[in-house]
Coordinates of N, CA and C in Angstrom, one line a residue:
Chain A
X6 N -7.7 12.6 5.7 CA -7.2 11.9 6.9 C -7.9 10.5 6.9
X7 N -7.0 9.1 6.7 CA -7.2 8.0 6.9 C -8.1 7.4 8.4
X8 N -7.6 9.0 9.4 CA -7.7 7.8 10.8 C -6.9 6.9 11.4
X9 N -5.6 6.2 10.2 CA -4.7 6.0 10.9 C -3.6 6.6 11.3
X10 N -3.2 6.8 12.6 CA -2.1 7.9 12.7 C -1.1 6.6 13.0
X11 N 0.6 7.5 12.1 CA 2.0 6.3 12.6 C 2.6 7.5 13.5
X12 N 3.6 7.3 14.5 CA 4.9 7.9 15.1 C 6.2 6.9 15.0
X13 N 7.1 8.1 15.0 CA 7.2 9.2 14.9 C 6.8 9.6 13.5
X14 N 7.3 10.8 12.6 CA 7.1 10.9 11.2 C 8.0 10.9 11.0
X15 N 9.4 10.9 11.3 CA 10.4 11.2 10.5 C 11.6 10.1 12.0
X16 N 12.5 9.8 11.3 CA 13.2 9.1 12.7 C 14.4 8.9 11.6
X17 N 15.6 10.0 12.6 CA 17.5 9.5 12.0 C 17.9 8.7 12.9
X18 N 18.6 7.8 12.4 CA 19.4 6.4 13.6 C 20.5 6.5 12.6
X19 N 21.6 5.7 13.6 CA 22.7 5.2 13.4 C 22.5 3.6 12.9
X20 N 23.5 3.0 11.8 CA 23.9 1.8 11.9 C 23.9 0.8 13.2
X21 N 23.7 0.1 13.2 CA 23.6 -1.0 14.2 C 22.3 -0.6 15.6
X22 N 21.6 0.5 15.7 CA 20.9 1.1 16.7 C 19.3 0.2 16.5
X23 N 18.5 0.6 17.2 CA 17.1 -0.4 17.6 C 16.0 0.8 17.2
X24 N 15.1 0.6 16.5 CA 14.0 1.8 17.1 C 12.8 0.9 16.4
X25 N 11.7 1.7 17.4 CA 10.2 1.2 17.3 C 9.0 2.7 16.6
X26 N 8.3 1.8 15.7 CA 7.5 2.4 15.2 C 6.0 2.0 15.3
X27 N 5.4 3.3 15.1 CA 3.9 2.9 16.4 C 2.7 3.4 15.5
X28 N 2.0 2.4 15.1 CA 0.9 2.5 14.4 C -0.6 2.4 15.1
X29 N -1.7 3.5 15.3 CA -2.5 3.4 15.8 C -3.5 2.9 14.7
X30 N -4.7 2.2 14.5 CA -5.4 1.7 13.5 C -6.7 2.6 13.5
X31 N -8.0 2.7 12.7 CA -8.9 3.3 12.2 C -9.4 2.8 13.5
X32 N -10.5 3.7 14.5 CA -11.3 3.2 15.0 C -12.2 1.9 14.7
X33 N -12.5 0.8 15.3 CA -13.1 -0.6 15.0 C -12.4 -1.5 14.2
X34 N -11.2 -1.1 13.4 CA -10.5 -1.9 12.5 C -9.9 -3.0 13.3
X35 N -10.0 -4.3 12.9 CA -9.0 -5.3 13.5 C -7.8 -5.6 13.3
X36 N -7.6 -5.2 11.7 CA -6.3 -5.6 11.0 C -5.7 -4.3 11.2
X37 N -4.2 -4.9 11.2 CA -2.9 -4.2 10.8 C -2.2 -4.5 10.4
X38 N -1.7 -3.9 8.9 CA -0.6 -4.6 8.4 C 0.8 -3.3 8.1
X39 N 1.7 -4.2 8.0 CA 3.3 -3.1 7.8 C 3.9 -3.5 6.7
X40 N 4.0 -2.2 5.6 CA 5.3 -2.3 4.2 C 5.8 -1.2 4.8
X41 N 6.7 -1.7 3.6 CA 8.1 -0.7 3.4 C 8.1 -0.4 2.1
X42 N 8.7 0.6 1.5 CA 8.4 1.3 0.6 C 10.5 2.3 0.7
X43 N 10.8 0.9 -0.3 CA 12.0 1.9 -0.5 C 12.1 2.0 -2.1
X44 N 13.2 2.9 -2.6 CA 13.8 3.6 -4.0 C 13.5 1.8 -4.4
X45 N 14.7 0.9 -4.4 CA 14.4 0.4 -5.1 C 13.9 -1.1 -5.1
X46 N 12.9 -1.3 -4.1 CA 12.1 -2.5 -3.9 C 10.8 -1.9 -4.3
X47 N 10.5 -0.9 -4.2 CA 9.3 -0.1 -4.3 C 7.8 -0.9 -3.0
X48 N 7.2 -0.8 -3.1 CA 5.9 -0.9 -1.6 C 5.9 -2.7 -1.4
X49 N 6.8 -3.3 -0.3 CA 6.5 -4.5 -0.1 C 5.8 -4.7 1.4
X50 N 4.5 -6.0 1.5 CA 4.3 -6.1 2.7 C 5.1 -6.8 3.5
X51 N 5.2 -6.3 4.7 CA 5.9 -7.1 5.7 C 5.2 -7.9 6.6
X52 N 4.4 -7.6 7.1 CA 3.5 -8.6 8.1 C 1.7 -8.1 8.6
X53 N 1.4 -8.9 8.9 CA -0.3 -8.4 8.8 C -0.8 -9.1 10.6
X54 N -1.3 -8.5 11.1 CA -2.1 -8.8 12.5 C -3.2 -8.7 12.6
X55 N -4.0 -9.6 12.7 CA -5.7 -9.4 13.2 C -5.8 -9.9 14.8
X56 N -6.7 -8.9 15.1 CA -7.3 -8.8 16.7 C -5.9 -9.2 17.4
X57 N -4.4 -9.0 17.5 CA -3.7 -9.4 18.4 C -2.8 -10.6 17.5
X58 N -2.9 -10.9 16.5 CA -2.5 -12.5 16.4 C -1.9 -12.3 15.2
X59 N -0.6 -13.0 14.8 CA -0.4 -12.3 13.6 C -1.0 -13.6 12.2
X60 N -0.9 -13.1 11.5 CA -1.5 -14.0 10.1 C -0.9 -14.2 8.9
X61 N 0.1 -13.2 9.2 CA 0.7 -13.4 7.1 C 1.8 -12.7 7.7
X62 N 3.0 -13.4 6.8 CA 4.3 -12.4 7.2 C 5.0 -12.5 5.8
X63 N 5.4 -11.3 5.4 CA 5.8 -11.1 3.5 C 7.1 -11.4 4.0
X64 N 7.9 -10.0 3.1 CA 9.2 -10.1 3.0 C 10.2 -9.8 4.4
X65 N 10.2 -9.9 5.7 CA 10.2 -9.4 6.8 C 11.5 -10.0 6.9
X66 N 12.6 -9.0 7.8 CA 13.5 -9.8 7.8 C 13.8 -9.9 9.2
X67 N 14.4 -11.1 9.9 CA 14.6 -11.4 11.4 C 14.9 -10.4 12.2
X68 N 15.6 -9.1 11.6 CA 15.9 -8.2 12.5 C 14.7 -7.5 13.0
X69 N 13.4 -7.7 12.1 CA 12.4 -6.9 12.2 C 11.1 -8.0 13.2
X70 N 10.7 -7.3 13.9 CA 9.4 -7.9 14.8 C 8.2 -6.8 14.8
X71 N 7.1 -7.3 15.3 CA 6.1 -6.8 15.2 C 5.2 -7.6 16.7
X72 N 4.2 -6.3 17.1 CA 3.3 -7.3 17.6 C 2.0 -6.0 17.5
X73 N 0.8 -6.6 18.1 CA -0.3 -6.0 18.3 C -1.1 -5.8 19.6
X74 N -1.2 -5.4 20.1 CA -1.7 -4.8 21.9 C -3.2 -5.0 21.7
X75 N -3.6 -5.3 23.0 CA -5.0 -5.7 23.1 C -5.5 -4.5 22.7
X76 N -5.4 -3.3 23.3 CA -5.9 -1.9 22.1 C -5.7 -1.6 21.0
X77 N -5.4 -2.2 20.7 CA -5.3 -2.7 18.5 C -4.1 -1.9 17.9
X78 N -3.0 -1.0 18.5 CA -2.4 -0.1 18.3 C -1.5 -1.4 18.1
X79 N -0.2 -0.9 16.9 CA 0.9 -2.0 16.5 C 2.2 -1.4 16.5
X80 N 3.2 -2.2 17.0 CA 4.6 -1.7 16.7 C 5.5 -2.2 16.0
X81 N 6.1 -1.4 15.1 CA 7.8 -2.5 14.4 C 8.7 -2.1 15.4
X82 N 9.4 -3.3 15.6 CA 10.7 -2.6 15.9 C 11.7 -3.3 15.1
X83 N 12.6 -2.8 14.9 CA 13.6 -3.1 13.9 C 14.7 -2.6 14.5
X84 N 15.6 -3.7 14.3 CA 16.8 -3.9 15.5 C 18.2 -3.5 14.0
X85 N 19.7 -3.5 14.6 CA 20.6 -3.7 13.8 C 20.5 -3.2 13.0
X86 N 20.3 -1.9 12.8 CA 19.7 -1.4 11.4 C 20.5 -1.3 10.5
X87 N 20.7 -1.1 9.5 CA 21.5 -1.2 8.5 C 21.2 0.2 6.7
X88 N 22.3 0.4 6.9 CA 21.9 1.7 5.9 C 20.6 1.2 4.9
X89 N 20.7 0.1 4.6 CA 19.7 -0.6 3.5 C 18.6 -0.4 4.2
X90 N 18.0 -0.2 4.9 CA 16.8 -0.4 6.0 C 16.2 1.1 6.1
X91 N 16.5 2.1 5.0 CA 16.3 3.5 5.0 C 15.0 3.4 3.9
X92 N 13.9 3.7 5.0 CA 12.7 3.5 3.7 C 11.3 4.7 4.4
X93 N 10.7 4.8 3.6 CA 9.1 4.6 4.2 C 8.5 3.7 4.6
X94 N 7.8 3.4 5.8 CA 7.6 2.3 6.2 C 5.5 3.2 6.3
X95 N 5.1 2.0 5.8 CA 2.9 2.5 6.3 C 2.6 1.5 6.9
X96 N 1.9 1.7 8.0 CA 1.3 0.8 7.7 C -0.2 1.1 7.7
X97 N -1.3 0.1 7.6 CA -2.5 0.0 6.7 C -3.3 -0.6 8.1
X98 N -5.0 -0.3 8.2 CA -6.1 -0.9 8.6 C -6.6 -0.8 8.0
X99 N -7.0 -2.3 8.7 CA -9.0 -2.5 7.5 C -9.3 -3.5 9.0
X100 N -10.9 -3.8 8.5 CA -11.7 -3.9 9.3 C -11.4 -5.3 9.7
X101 N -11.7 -6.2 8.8 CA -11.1 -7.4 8.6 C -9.7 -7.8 7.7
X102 N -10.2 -8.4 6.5 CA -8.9 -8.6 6.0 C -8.8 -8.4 4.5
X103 N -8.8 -9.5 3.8 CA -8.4 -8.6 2.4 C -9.5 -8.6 1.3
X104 N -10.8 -9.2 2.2 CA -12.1 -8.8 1.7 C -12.2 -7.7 1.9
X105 N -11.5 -6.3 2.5 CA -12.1 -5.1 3.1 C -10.7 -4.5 2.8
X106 N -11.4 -2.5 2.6 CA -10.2 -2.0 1.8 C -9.5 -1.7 3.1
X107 N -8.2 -1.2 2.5 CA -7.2 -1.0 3.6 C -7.2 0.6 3.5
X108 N -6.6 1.5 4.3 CA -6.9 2.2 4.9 C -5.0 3.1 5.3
X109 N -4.5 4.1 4.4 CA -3.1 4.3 5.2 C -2.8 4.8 5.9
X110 N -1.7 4.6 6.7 CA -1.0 5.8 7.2 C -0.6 6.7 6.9
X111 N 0.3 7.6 7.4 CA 1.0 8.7 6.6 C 2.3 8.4 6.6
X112 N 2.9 7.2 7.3 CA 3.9 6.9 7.2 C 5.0 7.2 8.2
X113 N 6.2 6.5 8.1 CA 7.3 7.0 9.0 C 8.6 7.4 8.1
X114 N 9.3 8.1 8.0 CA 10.6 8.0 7.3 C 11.7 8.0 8.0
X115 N 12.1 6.3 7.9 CA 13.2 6.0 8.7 C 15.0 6.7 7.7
X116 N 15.1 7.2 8.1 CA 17.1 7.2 7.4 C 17.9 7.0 8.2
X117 N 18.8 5.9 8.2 CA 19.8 5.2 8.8 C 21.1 5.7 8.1
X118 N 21.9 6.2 9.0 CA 23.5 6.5 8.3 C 24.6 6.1 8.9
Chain B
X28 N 9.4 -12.0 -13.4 CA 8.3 -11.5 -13.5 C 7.8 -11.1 -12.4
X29 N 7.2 -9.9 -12.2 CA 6.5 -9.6 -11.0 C 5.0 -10.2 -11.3
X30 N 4.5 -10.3 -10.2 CA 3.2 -10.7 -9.7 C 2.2 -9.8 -10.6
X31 N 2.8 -8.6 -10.1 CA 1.4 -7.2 -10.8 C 2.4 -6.7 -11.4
X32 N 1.9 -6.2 -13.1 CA 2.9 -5.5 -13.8 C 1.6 -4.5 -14.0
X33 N 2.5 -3.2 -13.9 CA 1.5 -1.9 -14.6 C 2.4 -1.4 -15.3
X34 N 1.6 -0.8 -16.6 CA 2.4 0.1 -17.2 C 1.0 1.2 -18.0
X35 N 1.5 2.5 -18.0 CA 3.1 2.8 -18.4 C 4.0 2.9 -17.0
X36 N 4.8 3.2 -17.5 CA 6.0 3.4 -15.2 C 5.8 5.0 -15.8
X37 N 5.6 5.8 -16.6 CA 5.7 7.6 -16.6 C 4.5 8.1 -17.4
X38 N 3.7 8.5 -17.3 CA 2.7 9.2 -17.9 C 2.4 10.4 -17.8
X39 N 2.8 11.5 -19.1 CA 2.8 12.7 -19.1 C 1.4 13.0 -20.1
X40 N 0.6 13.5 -19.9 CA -0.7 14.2 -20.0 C -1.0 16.0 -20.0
X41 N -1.8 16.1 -20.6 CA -2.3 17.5 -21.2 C -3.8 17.9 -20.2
X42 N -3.7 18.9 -19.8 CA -5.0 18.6 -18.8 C -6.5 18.9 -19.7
X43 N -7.0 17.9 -19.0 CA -8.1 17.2 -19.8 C -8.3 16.2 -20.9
X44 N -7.1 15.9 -20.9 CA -7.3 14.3 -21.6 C -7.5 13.4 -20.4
X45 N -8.0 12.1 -21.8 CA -8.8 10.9 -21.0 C -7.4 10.2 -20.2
X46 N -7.2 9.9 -19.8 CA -6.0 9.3 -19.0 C -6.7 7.6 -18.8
X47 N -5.7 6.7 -19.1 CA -5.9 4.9 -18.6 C -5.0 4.6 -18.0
X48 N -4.9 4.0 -16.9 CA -3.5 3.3 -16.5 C -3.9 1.3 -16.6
X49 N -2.8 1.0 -16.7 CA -3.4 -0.9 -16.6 C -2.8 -1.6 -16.2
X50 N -3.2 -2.7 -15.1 CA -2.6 -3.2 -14.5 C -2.7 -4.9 -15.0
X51 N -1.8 -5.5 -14.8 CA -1.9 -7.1 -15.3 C -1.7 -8.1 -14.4
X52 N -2.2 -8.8 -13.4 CA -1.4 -9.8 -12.4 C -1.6 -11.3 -13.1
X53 N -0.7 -11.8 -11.9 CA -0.5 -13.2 -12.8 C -1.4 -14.2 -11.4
X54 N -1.5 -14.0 -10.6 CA -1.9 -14.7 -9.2 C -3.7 -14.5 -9.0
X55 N -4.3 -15.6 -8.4 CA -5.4 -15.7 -8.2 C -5.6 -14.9 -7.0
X56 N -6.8 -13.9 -7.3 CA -6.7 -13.0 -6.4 C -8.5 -12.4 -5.6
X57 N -8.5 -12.7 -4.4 CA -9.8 -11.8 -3.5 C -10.5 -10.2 -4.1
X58 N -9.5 -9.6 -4.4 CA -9.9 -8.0 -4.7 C -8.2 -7.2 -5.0
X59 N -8.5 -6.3 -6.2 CA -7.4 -5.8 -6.9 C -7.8 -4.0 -6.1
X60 N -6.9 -3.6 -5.9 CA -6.5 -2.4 -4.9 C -6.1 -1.2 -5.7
X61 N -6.8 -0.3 -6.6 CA -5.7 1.1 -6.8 C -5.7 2.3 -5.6
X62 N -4.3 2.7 -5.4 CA -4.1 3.4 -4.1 C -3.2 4.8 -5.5
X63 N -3.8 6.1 -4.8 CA -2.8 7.0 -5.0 C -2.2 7.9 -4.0
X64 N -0.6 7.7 -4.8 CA 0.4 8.8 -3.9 C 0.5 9.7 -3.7
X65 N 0.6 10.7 -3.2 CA 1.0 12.0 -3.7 C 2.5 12.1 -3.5
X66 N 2.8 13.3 -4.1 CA 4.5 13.4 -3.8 C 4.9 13.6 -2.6
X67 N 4.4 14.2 -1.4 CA 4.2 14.2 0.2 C 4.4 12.8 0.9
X68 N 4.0 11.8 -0.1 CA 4.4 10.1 0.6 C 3.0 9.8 0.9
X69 N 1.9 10.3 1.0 CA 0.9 9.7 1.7 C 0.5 8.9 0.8
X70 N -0.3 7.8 1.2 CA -1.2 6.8 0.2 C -2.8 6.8 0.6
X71 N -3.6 7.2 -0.4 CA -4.9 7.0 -0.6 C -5.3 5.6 -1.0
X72 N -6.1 5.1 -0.7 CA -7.0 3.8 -1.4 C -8.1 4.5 -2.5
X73 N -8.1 4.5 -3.7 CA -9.0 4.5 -4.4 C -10.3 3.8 -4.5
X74 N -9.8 2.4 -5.0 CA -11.0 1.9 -5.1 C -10.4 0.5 -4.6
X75 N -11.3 -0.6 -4.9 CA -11.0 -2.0 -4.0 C -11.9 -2.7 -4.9
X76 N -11.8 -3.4 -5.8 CA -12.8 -4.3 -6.8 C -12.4 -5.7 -6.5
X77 N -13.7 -6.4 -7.1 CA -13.1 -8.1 -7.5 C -14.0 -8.2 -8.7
X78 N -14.7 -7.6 -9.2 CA -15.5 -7.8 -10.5 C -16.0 -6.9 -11.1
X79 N -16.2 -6.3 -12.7 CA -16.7 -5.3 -12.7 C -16.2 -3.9 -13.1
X80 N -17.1 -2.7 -12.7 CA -16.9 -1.8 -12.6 C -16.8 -0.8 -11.4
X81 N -16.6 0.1 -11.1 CA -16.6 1.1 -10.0 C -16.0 2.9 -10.8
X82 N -17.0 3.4 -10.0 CA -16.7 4.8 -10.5 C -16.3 5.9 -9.2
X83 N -15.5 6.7 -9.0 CA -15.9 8.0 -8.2 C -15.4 9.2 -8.8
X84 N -16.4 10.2 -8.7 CA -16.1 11.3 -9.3 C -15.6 11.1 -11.0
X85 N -14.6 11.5 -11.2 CA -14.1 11.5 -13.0 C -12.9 9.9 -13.2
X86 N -12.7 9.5 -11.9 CA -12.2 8.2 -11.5 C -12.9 6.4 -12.2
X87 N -12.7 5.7 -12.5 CA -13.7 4.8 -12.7 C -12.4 3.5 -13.2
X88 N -12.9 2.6 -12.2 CA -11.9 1.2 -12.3 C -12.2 0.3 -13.1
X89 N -12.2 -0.7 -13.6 CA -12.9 -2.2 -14.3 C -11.5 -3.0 -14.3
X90 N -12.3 -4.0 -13.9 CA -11.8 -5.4 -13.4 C -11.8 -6.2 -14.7
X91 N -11.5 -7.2 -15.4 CA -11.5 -8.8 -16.4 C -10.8 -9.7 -15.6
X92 N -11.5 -10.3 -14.8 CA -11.2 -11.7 -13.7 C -10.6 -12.7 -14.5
X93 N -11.2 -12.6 -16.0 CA -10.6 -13.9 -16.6 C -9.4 -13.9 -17.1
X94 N -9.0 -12.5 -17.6 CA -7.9 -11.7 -18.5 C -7.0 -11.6 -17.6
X95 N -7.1 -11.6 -16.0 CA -6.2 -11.1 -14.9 C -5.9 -9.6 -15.7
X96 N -6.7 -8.7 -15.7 CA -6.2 -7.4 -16.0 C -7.5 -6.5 -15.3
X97 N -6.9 -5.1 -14.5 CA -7.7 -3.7 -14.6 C -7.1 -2.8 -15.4
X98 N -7.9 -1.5 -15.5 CA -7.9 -0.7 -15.7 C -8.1 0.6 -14.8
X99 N -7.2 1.5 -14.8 CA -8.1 3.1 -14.3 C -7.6 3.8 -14.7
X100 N -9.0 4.7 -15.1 CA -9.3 5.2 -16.2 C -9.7 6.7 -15.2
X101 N -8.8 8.3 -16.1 CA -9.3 8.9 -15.3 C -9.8 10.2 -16.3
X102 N -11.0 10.8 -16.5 CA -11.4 11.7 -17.7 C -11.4 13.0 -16.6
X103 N -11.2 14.2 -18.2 CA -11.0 15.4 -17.7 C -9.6 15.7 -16.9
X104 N -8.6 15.0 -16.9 CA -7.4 14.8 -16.2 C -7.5 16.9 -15.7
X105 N -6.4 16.3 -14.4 CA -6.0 18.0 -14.0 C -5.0 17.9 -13.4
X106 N -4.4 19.3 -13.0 CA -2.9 19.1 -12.6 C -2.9 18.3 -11.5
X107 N -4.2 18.4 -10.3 CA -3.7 18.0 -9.2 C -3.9 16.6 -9.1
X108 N -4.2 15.8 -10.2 CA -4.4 14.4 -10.6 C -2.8 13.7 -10.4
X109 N -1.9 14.7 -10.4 CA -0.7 14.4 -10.8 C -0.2 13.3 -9.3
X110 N 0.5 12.0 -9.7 CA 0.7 11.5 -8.6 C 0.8 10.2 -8.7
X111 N 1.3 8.9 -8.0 CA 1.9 8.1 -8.6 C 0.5 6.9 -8.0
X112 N 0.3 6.3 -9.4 CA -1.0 5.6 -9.1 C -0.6 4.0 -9.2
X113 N -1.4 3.3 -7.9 CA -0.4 2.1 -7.9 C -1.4 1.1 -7.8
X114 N -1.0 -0.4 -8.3 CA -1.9 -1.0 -8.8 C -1.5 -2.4 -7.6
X115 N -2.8 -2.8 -7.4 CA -2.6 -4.1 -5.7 C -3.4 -4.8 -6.1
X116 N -2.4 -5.9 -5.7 CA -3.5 -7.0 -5.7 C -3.7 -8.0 -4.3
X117 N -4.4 -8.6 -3.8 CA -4.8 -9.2 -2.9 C -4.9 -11.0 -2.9
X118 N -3.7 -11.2 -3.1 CA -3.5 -13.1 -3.3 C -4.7 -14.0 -2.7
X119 N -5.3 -14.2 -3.6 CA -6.7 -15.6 -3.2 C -6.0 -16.4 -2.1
X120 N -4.8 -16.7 -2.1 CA -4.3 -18.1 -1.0 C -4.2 -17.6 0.6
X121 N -4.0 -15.8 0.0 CA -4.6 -15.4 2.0 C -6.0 -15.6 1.7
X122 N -6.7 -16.4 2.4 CA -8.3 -16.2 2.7 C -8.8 -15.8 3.8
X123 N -10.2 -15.4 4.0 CA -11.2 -15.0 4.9 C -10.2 -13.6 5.5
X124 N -9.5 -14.0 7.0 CA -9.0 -12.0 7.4 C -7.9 -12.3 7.2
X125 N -6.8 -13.0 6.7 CA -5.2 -13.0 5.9 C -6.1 -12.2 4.9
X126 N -5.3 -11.2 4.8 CA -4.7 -10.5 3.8 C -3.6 -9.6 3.5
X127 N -2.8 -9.9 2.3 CA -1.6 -8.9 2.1 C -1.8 -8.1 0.8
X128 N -0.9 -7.1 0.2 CA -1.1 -6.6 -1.1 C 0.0 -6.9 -1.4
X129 N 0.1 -7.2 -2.9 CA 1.1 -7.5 -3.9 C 1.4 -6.1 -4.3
X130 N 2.3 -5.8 -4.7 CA 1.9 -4.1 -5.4 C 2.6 -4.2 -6.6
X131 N 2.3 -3.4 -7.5 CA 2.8 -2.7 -8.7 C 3.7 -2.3 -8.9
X132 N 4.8 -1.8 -9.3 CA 5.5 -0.8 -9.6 C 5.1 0.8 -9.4
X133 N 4.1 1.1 -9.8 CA 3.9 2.3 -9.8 C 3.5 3.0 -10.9
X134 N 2.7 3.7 -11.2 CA 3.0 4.4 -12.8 C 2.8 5.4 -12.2
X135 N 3.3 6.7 -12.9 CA 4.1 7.9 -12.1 C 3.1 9.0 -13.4
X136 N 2.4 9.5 -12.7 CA 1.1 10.5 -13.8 C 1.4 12.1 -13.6
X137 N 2.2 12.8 -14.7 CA 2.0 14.1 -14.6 C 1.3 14.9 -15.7
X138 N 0.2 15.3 -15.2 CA -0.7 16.5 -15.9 C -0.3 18.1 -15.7
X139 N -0.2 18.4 -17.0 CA 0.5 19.5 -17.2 C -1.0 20.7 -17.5
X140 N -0.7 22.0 -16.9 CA -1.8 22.7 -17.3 C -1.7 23.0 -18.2

């Protein structure tokens, strides 16, 4: 057990529908960051938050947002969904940043149909 | 070209052979990341290097900073080794708490009893 827990674990949506995914971090960790992990992109990062603020944003696409709560807990939400948008999604703490190891979740498994 | 290439992408093994996996990036990087998967989806962090060596248990990583190449290297292989081992890297141009992971492809390790 990482210590980081995601919800839900498993989430079915429709095409075009909204849903949020909720990442709690390692106790003291500041960072959080969110990939996706599909067939055939394989594990890309999407965006990284320290203490509230965001800092790096990868491959992330407009439909997708993020933020970070003053209790360090983080959420995607990912709007418009689109059958292509059917992945594993982790995301990761660490203490700091990428001097410091990261830490996973267990994941969400989104399937969109 | 990707960023981080590992290969092999499938490695079939005899249990208790010496097992290598290798990873090669092309980008200036803070610390190189092997995480393993299991087939359940979860992700482990192994180890977290930027120079060197590192060992745990029958596990043991090494870094060539100058080569842009690791290694992991796993002796005494066993079935439950089995699992897809993935190789990160951490881009120098995020500095101080920016950080993201580049990832690997994957190399996909089955030990047979």
């Amino acid at each position: 057990d990482s210590g980081v827990t995601q919800t839900p674990k498993h989430l079915i949506t429709a095409t075009g529908q909204r849903v949020t995914l909720r990442c709690s971090p390692r106790s003291g960790d500041l960072s959080v960051y969110w990939y996706q992990q599909s067939l055939d992109q394989g594990l890309q990062f999407l965006i990284h938050y320290y203490n509230g603020e965001e800092r790096a944003k990868g491959n992330i696409l407009e439909r997708f947002s993020a933020q970070q709560f003053p209790d360090l807990h983080s959420e995607l939400n990912l709007s418009s969904l689109e059958l292509g948008d059917s992945a594993l999604y982790f995301c990761a703490s660490s203490v700091q940043g990428s001097y410091n190891e990261q830490f996973f979740g267990p994941g969400t498994r989104l399937t969109v149909l | 070209k990707n960023e981080v290439e590992q290969s092999p992408q499938n490695l079939t093994a005899q249990e208790g052979e010496f097992i290598t996996i290798n990873c090669s990036y092309s980008v200036g990087i803070s610390a190189l990341h092997w995480l393993q998967q299991h087939p359940g989806g979860g992700i482990v962090s192994l180890f977290m290097l930027s120079s060197g060596k590192k060992k745990h248990g029958r596990l043991i990583a090494t870094i060539n900073i100058q080569e842009k190449h690791s290694s992991l290297h796993i002796t005494a292989s066993h079935p439950r080794d089995s699992a897809v081992y993935i190789c990160a890297a951490s881009p120098m141009n995020y500095g101080g708490s920016q950080g993201n992971l580049i990832f690997g492809k994957g190399t996909k390790l089955s030990v047979k009893p």
